[in-house]
XYZ file of C-alpha atoms in Angstrom:
215
model
C -62.367 -82.668 -15.201
C -58.847 -83.282 -14.350
C -56.041 -82.542 -16.383
C -53.215 -84.986 -17.112
C -49.992 -83.647 -17.935
C -47.558 -85.668 -19.738
C -43.820 -85.626 -19.564
C -42.159 -86.917 -23.153
C -39.198 -88.475 -23.715
C -36.730 -88.342 -26.649
C -34.031 -90.935 -27.181
C -31.286 -90.385 -30.111
C -29.587 -93.287 -31.175
C -26.656 -92.528 -33.466
C -26.799 -94.988 -36.163
C -24.039 -93.592 -38.520
C -22.329 -90.511 -39.193
C -25.249 -89.663 -41.581
C -28.466 -89.882 -39.719
C -29.896 -90.713 -36.305
C -32.838 -92.833 -35.253
C -35.259 -91.294 -32.722
C -38.123 -92.562 -30.823
C -40.529 -90.426 -28.831
C -42.371 -91.842 -25.543
C -45.175 -90.281 -23.345
C -45.688 -91.365 -19.806
C -48.278 -90.090 -17.694
C -50.054 -90.819 -14.240
C -53.406 -91.199 -15.968
C -55.202 -89.058 -12.924
C -53.147 -86.457 -11.900
C -50.636 -84.103 -13.330
C -47.111 -85.459 -13.549
C -43.570 -84.503 -13.952
C -40.194 -86.590 -14.809
C -37.812 -85.489 -12.071
C -34.871 -87.883 -12.733
C -33.981 -90.331 -15.360
C -31.344 -92.717 -16.190
C -29.980 -96.011 -18.075
C -30.229 -99.375 -15.922
C -28.324 -102.387 -15.874
C -30.277 -104.097 -18.771
C -29.903 -101.123 -21.034
C -33.342 -99.978 -20.076
C -34.677 -96.686 -18.171
C -35.546 -96.169 -14.793
C -37.881 -92.429 -14.410
C -38.817 -90.951 -10.852
C -41.809 -88.672 -11.419
C -43.906 -86.334 -9.186
C -47.488 -85.958 -9.188
C -50.108 -83.168 -8.462
C -53.572 -82.961 -7.740
C -53.800 -78.950 -8.412
C -53.577 -78.157 -4.928
C -51.122 -80.628 -3.512
C -48.077 -82.872 -4.263
C -48.484 -86.224 -4.066
C -46.689 -89.350 -3.717
C -44.586 -89.960 -6.910
C -43.761 -92.998 -8.773
C -41.295 -94.856 -10.685
C -41.062 -96.285 -14.109
C -38.989 -98.687 -15.575
C -38.653 -99.349 -19.115
C -36.591 -101.438 -21.474
C -34.616 -100.466 -24.049
C -37.135 -99.341 -26.431
C -39.086 -97.405 -23.968
C -41.751 -100.041 -23.248
C -42.842 -99.728 -19.686
C -41.769 -103.000 -17.788
C -43.314 -102.085 -14.235
C -44.571 -99.125 -12.559
C -44.062 -98.622 -8.605
C -46.365 -95.813 -6.471
C -43.791 -94.738 -3.670
C -46.407 -94.449 -1.191
C -50.109 -94.433 -0.842
C -52.975 -92.224 0.382
C -53.535 -88.272 0.168
C -50.142 -87.661 2.112
C -48.174 -84.366 0.856
C -44.928 -85.737 -0.590
C -42.401 -83.818 -2.644
C -40.062 -86.553 -4.179
C -36.549 -85.017 -4.951
C -33.796 -87.253 -6.545
C -33.124 -90.823 -7.628
C -29.971 -92.888 -8.065
C -29.254 -96.404 -9.021
C -26.904 -98.121 -6.718
C -24.052 -100.739 -7.393
C -26.588 -103.675 -6.790
C -28.474 -102.495 -9.600
C -31.392 -100.820 -7.388
C -32.538 -97.351 -6.506
C -32.627 -95.093 -3.916
C -35.358 -92.351 -3.530
C -35.027 -89.229 -1.520
C -38.622 -87.369 -0.539
C -40.040 -85.298 2.101
C -43.660 -85.723 3.572
C -45.599 -83.247 5.289
C -47.831 -83.988 7.778
C -50.216 -81.219 8.806
C -51.778 -82.073 12.038
C -51.655 -81.499 15.021
C -48.969 -79.526 13.934
C -46.915 -79.165 10.416
C -43.925 -81.391 10.433
C -41.320 -82.059 7.881
C -40.204 -85.752 7.251
C -37.402 -86.591 5.450
C -37.086 -90.030 4.108
C -34.801 -92.269 1.714
C -36.406 -95.549 0.389
C -34.151 -98.344 -1.112
C -35.706 -100.293 -3.752
C -34.526 -103.622 -5.494
C -34.227 -103.973 -9.492
C -37.262 -104.975 -9.813
C -38.978 -101.932 -7.610
C -39.627 -104.016 -4.423
C -38.976 -101.736 -1.066
C -35.995 -103.086 0.572
C -36.180 -100.226 3.247
C -37.180 -96.793 4.054
C -35.783 -94.296 6.915
C -37.901 -91.323 7.891
C -35.766 -88.392 9.706
C -38.157 -86.252 11.734
C -36.937 -82.562 11.466
C -40.012 -80.717 12.700
C -41.011 -77.538 10.625
C -37.106 -76.849 9.540
C -36.282 -79.425 6.601
C -37.283 -77.518 3.260
C -35.743 -79.667 0.910
C -33.427 -82.918 0.007
C -32.442 -83.195 -3.111
C -29.189 -84.953 -2.732
C -28.111 -88.716 -2.231
C -24.865 -90.222 -2.823
C -23.853 -93.928 -2.936
C -20.354 -94.671 -0.751
C -18.502 -97.703 -0.184
C -19.985 -98.501 2.760
C -23.521 -97.099 2.788
C -25.107 -93.495 1.470
C -24.825 -90.052 2.471
C -28.144 -87.832 1.929
C -28.357 -83.767 2.305
C -31.093 -81.893 4.115
C -31.322 -78.166 3.543
C -33.142 -76.398 6.449
C -34.658 -73.011 7.653
C -34.677 -71.746 11.111
C -35.767 -67.811 11.233
C -34.668 -67.752 7.661
C -31.325 -68.524 8.184
C -30.844 -71.328 5.886
C -28.076 -74.361 6.523
C -27.637 -78.372 5.410
C -27.260 -81.286 7.347
C -25.553 -84.708 6.499
C -27.060 -88.136 7.136
C -24.822 -90.696 6.768
C -26.294 -94.227 6.517
C -24.973 -98.080 6.500
C -26.200 -99.969 3.588
C -29.436 -100.963 5.331
C -30.389 -97.688 5.477
C -29.591 -97.615 9.429
C -28.062 -93.576 10.065
C -24.538 -93.875 11.309
C -24.481 -89.858 12.100
C -26.078 -86.616 11.429
C -23.608 -83.529 10.766
C -25.054 -80.000 11.115
C -23.345 -77.471 9.032
C -24.201 -73.776 10.447
C -21.074 -71.957 11.067
C -21.600 -68.766 13.444
C -19.483 -66.650 10.898
C -21.502 -67.284 8.153
C -25.327 -67.049 7.175
C -27.847 -69.286 4.626
C -25.101 -71.935 3.946
C -26.325 -74.054 1.027
C -24.712 -76.998 -0.410
C -23.347 -77.426 -4.014
C -22.297 -81.193 -4.282
C -20.471 -83.990 -2.644
C -17.347 -85.937 -3.496
C -16.188 -89.230 -2.010
C -12.652 -89.244 -1.754
C -10.371 -92.110 -2.103
C -10.048 -92.858 1.645
C -14.069 -92.763 1.733
C -14.050 -89.435 3.288
C -16.646 -86.834 2.200
C -15.921 -83.382 0.710
C -18.657 -81.013 0.594
C -18.854 -77.781 -1.295
C -21.271 -74.986 -1.287
C -22.057 -71.011 -0.603
C -22.834 -69.128 2.022
C -22.947 -65.230 3.178
C -20.899 -63.517 5.588
C -23.005 -62.144 8.470
C -24.183 -58.808 8.238
C -24.651 -59.323 4.465
C-alpha cells in the first residue's frame, strides 16, 4: 500500500493582545507522498501552496493548491502529467496576480538530459506559457526566480566536472529568453548564487560565494 504523506498548515490570526485563533489544515496528493515547498498569500487573502510529490523512487510532477482565506481549497492544478521525473523548486506571485513556477525535468533516454523550465499561470491556475531550457547533463537545480519591471530573471545552478557555477536567464513578460549569462570565473571555483536584487535602474545585482582556485 502506498504511503501518503501530509503537509500541515497552521495559521495564527491575532485577534487581541490576550489570545489568538488557530486553524489547522492538512493537504495531500491522495496517491503519493507530498511535501509543501512554497506558500504565500494571494490577492484575495487566500493562499497559494506549491507541493512536490514522490512515489518512493522518483520525483513526480508537482501541483499547486489555491485556498480561500479560511484554508478551504478553491482549485488544484497538476503542473505536468505522466511519469516524468520532475523537481519543482520555487513559486512566486506576479504583479498580475498570477504565478511563476520553476522546475527541472529529467529525461533518461536516449541519454540523461536535464531540462529547466519556467511556467507562468494566471490567477486561476491556467497555464499561460512554459519555457524550456535544455542544459544537457549540467544543470542540477533552479530554485530562484524573480520578477523585474520588464519580465523575469531565473537562476540555474550547474556542474561540470565537480566545478559548480550558475547561469542567469532573463525573460520578457511572455517568457521569451532575452539573454543568458554564465558566471564561471577562471580565478574561482564552485561559484554559488545567494540572492538577486533588482535595482532602481532595472539592473540586476547578484551575490553569492565561491572558492579560490587551489583551495
